[in-house]
XYZ file of C-alpha atoms in Angstrom:
694
model
C -3.971 -2.550 33.442
C -6.154 -5.082 31.636
C -6.661 -7.692 34.351
C -7.494 -7.639 38.076
C -4.019 -9.009 38.813
C -2.365 -6.178 36.879
C -4.550 -3.615 38.675
C -3.553 -5.106 42.016
C 0.154 -5.011 41.123
C -0.055 -1.434 39.847
C -1.888 -0.283 42.977
C 0.773 -1.916 45.144
C 3.452 -0.003 43.244
C 1.569 3.262 43.714
C 1.076 2.698 47.447
C 4.694 1.621 47.936
C 5.835 4.727 46.091
C 3.759 6.909 48.410
C 4.932 5.095 51.529
C 8.605 5.304 50.548
C 8.387 9.025 49.813
C 10.809 10.989 51.982
C 10.548 14.762 52.109
C 12.504 17.689 53.508
C 11.631 21.340 54.033
C 14.621 22.555 56.055
C 18.159 23.623 55.325
C 21.226 21.489 56.011
C 23.775 22.131 58.770
C 27.525 21.592 59.022
C 29.866 20.458 61.792
C 32.536 22.986 60.740
C 32.528 26.577 59.510
C 35.088 25.850 56.790
C 35.359 22.987 54.314
C 38.046 20.722 55.728
C 38.846 17.095 56.397
C 36.225 15.652 58.705
C 33.454 18.104 57.789
C 30.009 16.568 58.243
C 26.670 17.711 56.855
C 23.408 16.989 58.691
C 20.008 16.843 57.014
C 16.587 16.455 58.634
C 13.674 14.890 56.764
C 10.265 13.288 57.280
C 8.030 10.509 55.977
C 4.405 11.601 55.429
C 2.806 8.119 55.520
C 3.542 7.597 59.213
C 4.769 11.112 60.087
C 8.122 9.860 61.288
C 11.393 11.713 60.998
C 15.046 11.051 60.440
C 18.405 12.764 60.818
C 21.022 11.922 58.206
C 24.776 12.569 58.257
C 26.994 12.941 55.181
C 30.764 13.231 55.041
C 32.080 15.954 52.730
C 35.131 15.581 50.498
C 37.377 18.511 51.388
C 38.658 18.801 47.800
C 35.553 18.298 45.684
C 32.728 19.037 48.144
C 31.149 15.686 47.224
C 28.781 14.072 49.733
C 28.935 10.489 51.011
C 26.174 9.018 53.153
C 27.445 8.122 56.619
C 24.436 7.283 58.788
C 20.677 7.731 59.032
C 19.044 7.829 62.442
C 15.342 7.309 63.068
C 15.302 6.023 66.640
C 16.211 8.189 69.600
C 15.965 5.622 72.408
C 19.476 5.219 73.888
C 18.809 2.013 75.852
C 15.320 2.005 77.349
C 12.639 4.727 77.402
C 13.032 5.207 81.142
C 16.677 6.254 80.656
C 15.917 9.209 78.415
C 16.438 12.802 79.574
C 13.149 14.549 78.767
C 12.402 17.915 80.345
C 9.473 20.295 80.432
C 8.382 23.379 82.382
C 5.766 24.034 85.067
C 4.612 27.673 84.996
C 2.868 27.293 88.337
C 5.964 26.219 90.248
C 8.059 28.279 87.774
C 10.538 25.458 87.386
C 12.018 23.138 84.822
C 10.851 19.583 85.522
C 11.583 16.014 84.401
C 8.931 14.583 82.087
C 8.132 11.746 84.474
C 4.857 10.838 86.121
C 4.921 12.877 89.301
C 1.684 14.605 90.265
C 3.621 16.953 92.529
C 5.765 18.269 89.670
C 3.589 18.074 86.549
C 1.198 20.992 86.199
C -2.566 20.487 86.220
C -2.580 21.271 82.481
C 0.019 18.597 81.779
C -1.819 15.996 83.841
C -5.138 16.770 82.157
C -3.571 16.465 78.694
C -1.880 13.163 79.468
C -5.080 11.790 80.994
C -7.438 12.904 78.225
C -9.593 10.252 76.472
C -9.096 7.541 79.155
C -8.008 4.091 78.084
C -10.556 1.242 78.384
C -8.071 -0.654 80.517
C -7.758 2.224 82.993
C -10.163 3.425 85.607
C -8.546 6.742 86.382
C -6.937 9.768 84.830
C -3.669 8.922 86.540
C -3.570 5.442 85.021
C -4.145 6.741 81.483
C -1.747 9.616 82.036
C 1.077 7.333 83.134
C 0.574 4.959 80.211
C 0.446 7.846 77.739
C 3.513 9.504 79.261
C 5.414 6.220 78.917
C 4.245 5.957 75.302
C 5.555 9.457 74.576
C 8.863 8.493 76.173
C 9.102 5.589 73.719
C 7.455 2.684 75.481
C 5.831 0.289 72.973
C 3.416 -1.581 75.249
C 0.304 -0.043 73.642
C 1.654 0.613 70.137
C -0.966 -0.378 67.585
C -3.612 -1.190 70.196
C -4.764 1.559 72.555
C -2.284 4.028 71.049
C -1.140 4.922 67.538
C 1.261 2.447 65.935
C 4.793 3.687 65.308
C 6.600 1.677 62.618
C 6.442 -1.738 64.248
C 9.586 -3.828 64.628
C 10.863 -6.560 66.904
C 14.079 -4.610 67.478
C 13.814 -1.498 69.633
C 16.682 0.153 67.717
C 14.747 -0.229 64.477
C 11.670 1.472 65.864
C 11.159 4.827 64.170
C 10.147 6.787 67.240
C 11.383 10.162 66.025
C 8.552 12.464 64.955
C 8.555 14.226 61.618
C 11.109 17.026 61.236
C 9.636 19.405 58.680
C 10.856 23.008 58.899
C 13.379 22.823 61.741
C 16.990 23.007 60.527
C 19.507 21.061 62.658
C 22.035 23.111 64.625
C 25.471 21.651 65.387
C 26.930 22.760 68.738
C 30.567 21.827 69.268
C 33.479 23.782 70.704
C 32.803 27.540 71.107
C 33.947 29.469 68.045
C 32.494 32.978 68.185
C 34.586 36.134 68.563
C 33.195 38.181 71.429
C 35.779 40.833 72.408
C 37.363 41.561 75.777
C 36.197 45.175 75.959
C 33.136 46.775 77.517
C 30.253 45.968 77.430
C 31.601 42.437 77.093
C 33.201 41.013 80.255
C 36.946 41.238 80.627
C 37.146 38.689 83.426
C 36.273 36.005 82.725
C 36.843 36.716 79.043
C 35.198 34.864 76.183
C 38.613 33.617 75.080
C 39.020 31.853 78.444
C 35.624 30.204 77.924
C 36.657 29.065 74.428
C 39.878 27.485 75.633
C 38.447 26.049 78.849
C 36.356 22.941 79.432
C 33.935 23.863 76.642
C 36.715 23.437 74.072
C 36.491 19.660 74.421
C 32.776 19.262 75.093
C 30.877 16.556 73.262
C 29.268 17.871 70.054
C 25.476 17.754 70.005
C 23.045 18.297 67.114
C 19.780 20.014 68.120
C 16.594 19.940 66.051
C 12.867 20.413 66.643
C 10.370 17.680 65.763
C 6.631 17.318 65.572
C 6.538 14.641 68.236
C 6.292 17.597 70.629
C 9.996 17.773 71.441
C 13.204 19.563 70.711
C 15.872 16.841 70.503
C 19.597 16.912 71.145
C 21.644 14.070 69.598
C 25.204 13.002 70.341
C 26.278 11.468 67.059
C 28.939 8.775 66.775
C 29.642 8.373 63.073
C 32.152 5.582 63.606
C 29.446 3.449 65.231
C 26.610 4.815 63.130
C 24.631 5.777 66.212
C 22.938 8.944 67.401
C 22.118 8.814 71.081
C 19.632 11.352 72.316
C 21.086 13.338 75.227
C 18.181 15.756 75.695
C 14.552 16.297 74.759
C 12.393 19.255 75.754
C 8.588 19.597 75.625
C 7.321 23.211 75.880
C 4.535 23.602 78.412
C 2.327 25.727 76.169
C 1.883 22.748 73.815
C -0.058 20.776 76.441
C -3.838 20.857 76.023
C -6.681 18.511 76.881
C -8.842 19.844 74.018
C -9.850 17.259 71.428
C -7.204 16.818 68.737
C -4.777 19.123 70.529
C -1.933 18.744 72.980
C 0.406 15.821 73.470
C -2.372 13.253 73.857
C -3.249 13.726 70.171
C 0.066 12.079 69.262
C -1.137 8.781 70.745
C -4.537 8.823 69.044
C -4.869 5.880 66.597
C -6.737 8.243 64.242
C -4.001 10.910 64.508
C -3.827 13.423 61.686
C -0.672 15.461 61.378
C -0.157 18.660 63.307
C 2.847 20.800 64.157
C 4.515 21.033 67.554
C 8.190 22.104 67.761
C 8.721 23.067 64.130
C 11.053 26.082 64.310
C 14.818 26.000 63.773
C 16.589 26.574 67.106
C 19.027 29.461 67.575
C 22.172 28.941 69.661
C 24.826 31.377 70.876
C 27.441 31.820 73.577
C 26.403 34.612 75.963
C 27.416 36.061 79.336
C 24.269 35.877 81.483
C 22.661 34.396 84.546
C 20.728 31.231 83.689
C 18.968 30.811 87.051
C 17.245 33.412 89.191
C 19.652 32.935 92.077
C 22.777 32.437 89.982
C 25.572 34.741 88.895
C 26.455 35.785 85.372
C 28.912 33.570 83.495
C 29.581 32.402 79.956
C 26.933 29.939 78.806
C 25.740 28.411 75.566
C 22.033 29.189 75.313
C 19.477 27.662 72.933
C 16.263 29.486 72.019
C 13.586 27.298 70.447
C 10.128 27.963 69.056
C 7.158 26.259 67.476
C 6.346 27.887 64.117
C 2.812 26.622 63.290
C 2.851 24.451 66.425
C 2.169 27.172 68.951
C 2.714 30.671 70.262
C 5.802 30.420 72.412
C 9.591 30.397 72.742
C 11.783 28.650 75.302
C 15.385 29.018 76.505
C 17.692 26.177 77.563
C 21.205 26.198 78.962
C 23.103 23.660 76.811
C 26.623 24.687 77.855
C 27.770 21.316 79.188
C 26.357 18.118 77.612
C 27.449 16.100 80.675
C 24.957 18.096 82.755
C 21.959 17.306 80.551
C 20.128 15.161 83.073
C 16.637 15.135 84.521
C 18.095 15.834 87.967
C 19.296 19.196 86.579
C 15.959 20.099 84.983
C 15.455 23.337 86.905
C 18.914 24.714 86.069
C 18.755 23.673 82.391
C 15.334 25.168 81.627
C 15.712 28.949 81.804
C 12.250 30.142 80.786
C 9.276 30.029 78.451
C 7.832 33.166 76.859
C 4.352 32.717 75.404
C 1.414 34.704 74.066
C 0.007 34.849 77.605
C 3.218 36.443 78.902
C 3.213 39.153 76.206
C -0.276 40.567 76.879
C 0.875 43.449 79.048
C 0.818 47.234 78.986
C 3.808 49.437 78.151
C 3.397 53.223 78.346
C -0.392 52.933 78.063
C -0.130 50.805 74.902
C -1.568 47.311 74.791
C 1.198 44.943 73.745
C 0.263 42.568 70.927
C 0.308 38.938 71.916
C 2.696 36.691 70.119
C 1.287 34.976 67.097
C 2.406 31.582 65.885
C 6.147 31.758 66.337
C 7.422 31.563 62.764
C 10.223 34.069 63.413
C 13.634 32.547 64.113
C 15.186 34.341 67.110
C 18.373 36.387 66.902
C 20.574 36.231 70.020
C 22.727 39.336 70.537
C 24.132 41.988 72.862
C 22.068 45.177 72.997
C 23.154 48.780 73.624
C 21.867 48.665 77.231
C 24.496 45.966 77.912
C 21.938 43.140 78.129
C 21.796 39.984 76.036
C 18.494 39.402 74.293
C 16.507 37.168 71.973
C 15.090 39.304 69.156
C 12.147 38.170 67.021
C 9.078 39.291 65.131
C 5.748 38.577 66.795
C 4.719 36.064 64.118
C 1.263 35.468 62.673
C -2.341 35.297 63.910
C -1.793 37.287 67.089
C -4.772 38.606 69.042
C -4.800 42.120 67.611
C -3.100 41.241 64.319
C -0.391 43.910 64.528
C 3.182 43.549 63.288
C 5.510 44.039 66.261
C 9.109 43.459 67.335
C 9.987 41.699 70.601
C 13.319 42.073 72.390
C 13.284 39.532 75.212
C 16.170 39.655 77.691
C 17.761 36.293 78.369
C 17.869 37.001 82.102
C 14.393 38.519 82.082
C 12.173 35.528 82.760
C 14.346 33.584 85.185
C 11.939 34.280 88.055
C 9.080 32.801 86.036
C 7.335 36.167 85.750
C 7.570 38.566 82.795
C 7.309 42.314 83.344
C 6.898 44.427 80.224
C 9.503 47.160 79.923
C 11.827 45.412 82.360
C 12.116 41.802 81.223
C 11.320 42.506 77.586
C 10.646 45.355 75.199
C 8.003 45.449 72.492
C 7.958 47.867 69.557
C 4.539 47.960 67.909
C 4.194 49.167 64.307
C 0.428 49.481 64.776
C -0.141 48.043 61.299
C -2.721 45.259 61.080
C -5.884 44.298 62.930
C -7.856 41.296 64.085
C -9.720 41.361 60.765
C -6.794 42.365 58.521
C -4.181 40.126 60.112
C -0.526 41.116 59.949
C 2.649 39.962 61.690
C 6.384 40.613 61.715
C 8.520 37.852 60.212
C 12.102 36.820 61.017
C 14.296 39.870 61.541
C 17.936 40.748 60.913
C 19.913 42.584 63.588
C 22.890 44.623 62.385
C 25.915 46.192 64.003
C 26.729 49.379 62.078
C 29.861 50.514 63.958
C 31.826 47.266 64.417
C 31.498 47.043 68.219
C 29.516 43.754 68.042
C 26.454 45.383 69.610
C 23.143 45.599 67.725
C 22.259 49.089 66.456
C 19.505 48.491 63.924
C 16.949 45.783 63.167
C 15.089 45.074 59.918
C 12.047 42.883 59.343
C 9.165 42.473 56.902
C 5.480 41.819 57.474
C 2.584 40.101 55.706
C 1.368 43.377 54.174
C 4.630 43.989 52.323
C 6.173 46.510 54.716
C 9.907 46.417 55.395
C 10.429 47.986 58.814
C 13.586 49.511 60.266
C 13.987 49.717 64.053
C 16.522 51.987 65.759
C 18.005 50.378 68.899
C 21.231 52.396 68.988
C 20.487 54.259 72.243
C 21.776 53.029 75.597
C 18.274 53.334 77.105
C 15.844 50.709 75.834
C 12.982 53.123 76.505
C 14.220 55.107 73.484
C 14.217 52.180 71.070
C 11.552 52.587 68.422
C 10.569 52.268 64.782
C 13.239 54.224 62.895
C 10.801 56.301 60.841
C 7.697 58.144 61.989
C 5.380 60.907 60.884
C 4.390 62.446 64.168
C 3.625 59.474 66.393
C 2.701 57.174 63.492
C 5.316 54.534 62.567
C 6.274 54.410 58.887
C 8.047 51.603 57.005
C 11.275 52.009 55.095
C 9.635 50.419 52.040
C 6.357 48.818 51.000
C 6.497 45.976 48.492
C 3.719 46.073 45.899
C 3.569 44.540 42.456
C 3.007 46.539 39.263
C -0.748 46.469 39.938
C -0.258 47.831 43.488
C -1.067 44.530 45.195
C 0.815 44.134 48.498
C 3.480 41.416 48.473
C 3.969 39.547 51.783
C 7.481 39.255 53.233
C 7.978 36.025 55.183
C 11.758 35.491 55.012
C 14.677 37.152 56.778
C 16.213 40.183 54.988
C 19.945 40.355 54.323
C 21.645 43.671 55.056
C 24.980 45.033 53.731
C 26.575 48.437 53.354
C 25.872 49.949 49.945
C 29.060 49.057 48.011
C 28.497 51.873 45.483
C 28.062 54.759 47.933
C 30.412 55.531 50.864
C 28.851 56.387 54.210
C 28.266 60.123 54.628
C 26.252 62.311 56.980
C 23.502 62.732 54.385
C 22.986 59.036 53.623
C 23.270 57.201 56.951
C 22.860 54.349 57.694
C 23.783 53.646 54.020
C 22.525 50.057 54.083
C 21.147 47.858 51.312
C 18.277 45.675 52.526
C 17.890 42.567 50.347
C 14.723 40.453 50.506
C 12.193 38.505 48.482
C 8.421 38.366 48.711
C 5.928 35.547 48.823
C 4.008 33.360 51.234
C 3.756 29.582 51.666
C 2.001 29.207 55.013
C -1.562 27.959 54.488
C -3.284 25.605 52.061
C -4.538 28.438 49.872
C -0.967 29.599 49.222
C -0.293 26.571 47.040
C -2.503 27.940 44.264
C -1.507 31.595 44.729
C -0.389 33.130 41.426
C 0.313 36.719 42.468
C 3.479 38.298 41.080
C 6.364 38.266 43.559
C 9.666 40.124 43.537
C 13.192 40.241 44.928
C 14.295 43.679 46.143
C 17.452 45.556 47.056
C 16.358 48.719 48.936
C 18.809 51.418 50.004
C 18.201 52.768 53.491
C 19.712 56.255 53.446
C 17.316 57.852 55.904
C 14.253 58.137 53.650
C 11.032 56.306 54.503
C 7.955 55.066 52.629
C 9.843 54.082 49.471
C 8.047 52.223 46.668
C 9.067 50.298 43.559
C 8.865 53.537 41.561
C 11.971 54.625 43.487
C 13.953 51.608 42.277
C 15.609 50.405 39.054
C 14.050 47.318 37.481
C 15.905 44.211 36.328
C 14.506 41.298 34.350
C 15.159 37.787 35.636
C 15.718 36.392 32.141
C 17.034 38.334 29.162
C 15.691 36.291 26.241
C 18.059 38.056 23.840
C 20.960 36.104 25.323
C 19.335 32.917 26.589
C 18.126 29.829 24.760
C 18.287 27.359 27.665
C 15.023 27.120 29.623
C 16.854 25.634 32.624
C 19.054 28.745 33.012
C 18.419 32.443 33.532
C 20.497 35.334 32.188
C 19.349 38.497 34.002
C 19.565 41.977 32.585
C 22.326 44.244 33.831
C 20.803 47.723 34.106
C 22.702 50.434 35.967
C 21.339 51.788 39.248
C 21.785 55.555 39.590
C 22.107 56.084 43.336
C 21.932 59.865 42.933
C 18.236 59.531 42.084
C 17.299 55.887 42.808
C 17.027 53.858 46.005
C 17.993 50.405 44.799
C 16.586 47.776 42.457
C 13.965 45.084 42.020
C 13.527 41.926 39.958
C 10.056 40.496 39.322
C 9.983 36.694 39.337
C 8.658 35.623 35.931
C 7.083 32.205 36.504
C 3.489 31.740 37.649
C 3.304 31.167 41.390
C 7.041 31.784 41.843
C 7.965 33.243 45.222
C 10.740 33.611 47.837
C 10.032 32.117 51.274
C 13.541 31.096 52.424
C 16.436 33.236 53.595
C 18.921 34.630 51.096
C 22.665 34.911 51.742
C 25.354 37.319 50.558
C 28.748 36.104 49.453
C 31.251 38.559 48.037
C 29.513 40.817 45.539
C 26.498 38.557 44.990
C 23.247 37.817 46.760
C 21.996 34.238 46.406
C 18.315 33.410 46.859
C 16.037 30.484 46.087
C 12.524 30.585 44.685
C 9.775 27.984 44.724
C 6.850 27.154 42.474
C 4.498 24.643 44.119
C 2.712 22.248 41.835
C -1.043 22.826 41.624
C -1.671 19.381 40.108
C -3.123 17.105 42.845
C -1.483 14.123 41.118
C 1.954 15.756 41.114
C 4.316 15.760 44.074
C 6.160 18.897 45.235
C 7.029 21.483 42.624
C 10.142 23.230 41.359
C 12.177 26.378 41.858
C 15.225 28.426 40.908
C 18.628 28.960 42.508
C 19.401 32.615 41.778
C 22.572 34.727 42.070
C 22.653 38.432 41.179
C 24.793 41.454 42.040
C 24.156 42.989 45.447
C 24.394 46.596 44.237
C 22.245 46.363 41.099
C 20.387 43.046 40.977
C 21.973 42.453 37.585
C 23.809 39.403 36.305
C 27.237 38.632 37.810
C 30.290 40.304 36.271
C 32.044 36.925 36.024
C 30.818 33.357 35.814
C 29.561 32.540 39.306
C 27.597 29.286 38.977
C 28.794 25.886 37.788
C 25.977 25.395 35.296
C 27.298 22.242 33.587
C 28.186 20.295 36.722
C 31.893 19.753 35.988
C 32.903 21.265 39.372
C 34.789 24.055 37.586
C 33.617 27.610 36.951
C 34.882 28.860 33.603
C 33.733 30.117 30.199
C 31.775 26.890 29.596
C 29.336 28.083 32.270
C 28.341 31.142 30.234
C 25.214 31.339 28.111
C 25.787 32.941 24.698
C 28.752 34.775 26.174
C 26.782 36.130 29.151
C 26.974 35.176 32.801
C 24.165 33.094 34.276
C 22.128 34.269 37.261
C 19.741 31.373 37.794
C 19.486 27.587 37.522
C 16.258 25.535 37.593
C 15.708 22.742 40.117
C 13.158 20.035 39.327
C 12.140 19.890 43.004
C 11.307 22.649 45.475
C 14.613 24.003 46.824
C 14.792 24.680 50.527
C 17.085 27.273 52.045
C 20.676 26.869 50.854
C 23.730 26.556 53.094
C 27.313 27.346 52.086
C 30.556 25.611 53.001
C 33.737 26.569 51.187
C 32.924 27.317 47.550
C 29.886 25.037 47.485
C 26.201 25.766 47.836
C 24.240 22.834 49.299
C 20.482 22.791 48.822
C 18.116 20.228 50.269
C 15.172 19.532 47.967
C 11.560 18.707 48.755
C 12.301 15.062 47.848
C 15.087 14.981 50.504
C 17.805 15.039 47.855
C 20.776 17.343 48.445
C 22.129 19.292 45.496
C 25.708 20.620 45.402
C 26.674 23.594 43.226
C 30.108 25.162 42.977
C 29.826 28.934 43.187
C 32.175 31.912 42.936
C 31.495 35.424 44.141
C 34.915 36.757 45.030
C 36.437 36.676 48.491
C 34.094 36.148 51.428
C 34.561 35.578 55.160
C 34.091 32.097 56.569
C 30.534 31.211 57.453
C 30.267 31.446 61.249
C 27.294 30.789 63.495
C 26.453 34.317 64.538
C 22.715 34.841 64.506
C 23.120 38.462 63.469
C 25.314 40.532 61.183
C 28.315 42.700 61.878
C 28.735 45.080 58.956
C 32.132 46.332 57.834
C 33.065 48.688 55.023
């Protein structure tokens, strides 16, 4: 720019570019488990300038997989703020409550938070608290004056009142579609099939997602009208705090700086449990939510019937909250580690003691810094009190300390004998350990770390780079039977555990340049494995590749008579795996990210990878549509070799699969579609755990 006018115009363009920037860090969700007419994709995103969020719906062409924008929703107010259904929990009265101003129902902690930093126009805590509560419900009376401005507009439906949705992936809950059997330990009367074909078969679909306005939201979407009416919001009690810059009152502060609240993807499943302390067991649809960096707690809601989602039903809809304070107990003379920040997505499943449970790693920054597994029974906290050993089980690895912090990440629960009951659980920690837990006994007192030397727990595998630096594991492992070796008495459980390494949790991680790796480790009953026990693969074989936007991996043989799997070091500086992989047919698909270290550059880049499950080598046949013609054929080869990786110019989030298409939301809120082929694969259901079949 050579003149003041040109400088002014250029600065306006820069600022407008920043303000219009929309980002996404979560995966997409689908309304169906198979690609068919009427399939809808949902994407959550956020706008950093005002920390607002949006939920977007796309229709999907059942023949080509192409996406067409249907609607974008930013406002959750159905008619007026007073008509919303917003619930919370009072741990003193041990009850779910409406989020309304009622000093007899709101806890002292909630009232103190809402009344913090009194308004000049108010002379009492109650006055400020009521005004702030109304603001959080969507009232605009003090927007831009006493409270933080939220995207001003003269039309209430144009107000962007939805908080930023960063890491929480939407979950679509429609008609029941799981496959629980009618044999013990599952109930025979009433059976799950009767639940599927009963009233729930025609229930109104709802999309649930967590947001950093302090709430989990449930939306009833009407694509024909282009509307998304909120039918439920839930505010976890442990998020309330009157400390400066904390709690719900921080959201109304005109000088608000972003912080996380309900940032974890919810988990939903149909289960046969009691949902109230005085109730009887029945089939219900239960949602487990958490907070990721927002806090140290999980909560359970009964979302079976959308017509019952009202504030009058608050106590029956809110099942429980389980927080760091609830987990500080003593089991068999061992101090239980508190929960850390709840980064681990829960798995909901039936256990071998015939109880349904939410299963999760303890997360990060817990009090004693250990890595530990929690198995929390869905009917365990209904009384409002948690008793260790009865209402939940904790399995402590003992690895980590307050100084050398550790924590167990999202776990995978597996059924090894096809009875739909969890037998084994796998999860990684921040120090590179991949742990196996044996929960195959009918008595939960016998559940433990699978491998020990004496009384000391030992990991299945420890991930270290070539220089022996530990590699953190922050994503969920995938687990399959070893396709190259049949199950035998001398190699049980005969499972391949597939996972990547890397961390992207704190500011310092952006500039981290440590070498990270993707592993396939064979669990055949041997513990404390290292990379020396595995066969190496190279992510890019330069002898066959001349395209810098593609990768052609090596294809070395794994000798399972002497080796325990394979590994592939990620070649680019700062490249890492922090999202969940998926297995389809004979291939494992995983995404990597490389954050930009340039302060003037937005986002970063990453790779969409696909390699063989059994060896980590390149696919036997073309598996990725590399030229974008929606056909997989010889034109997708590179110098006659199959391709195992494709570069994205933005950071790829976790991929989702529908039909033969891989959909990946990027850090710029774009959604990429890639046709893939990996042989036959079962339809993608919504089970939160894996049933393994030979």
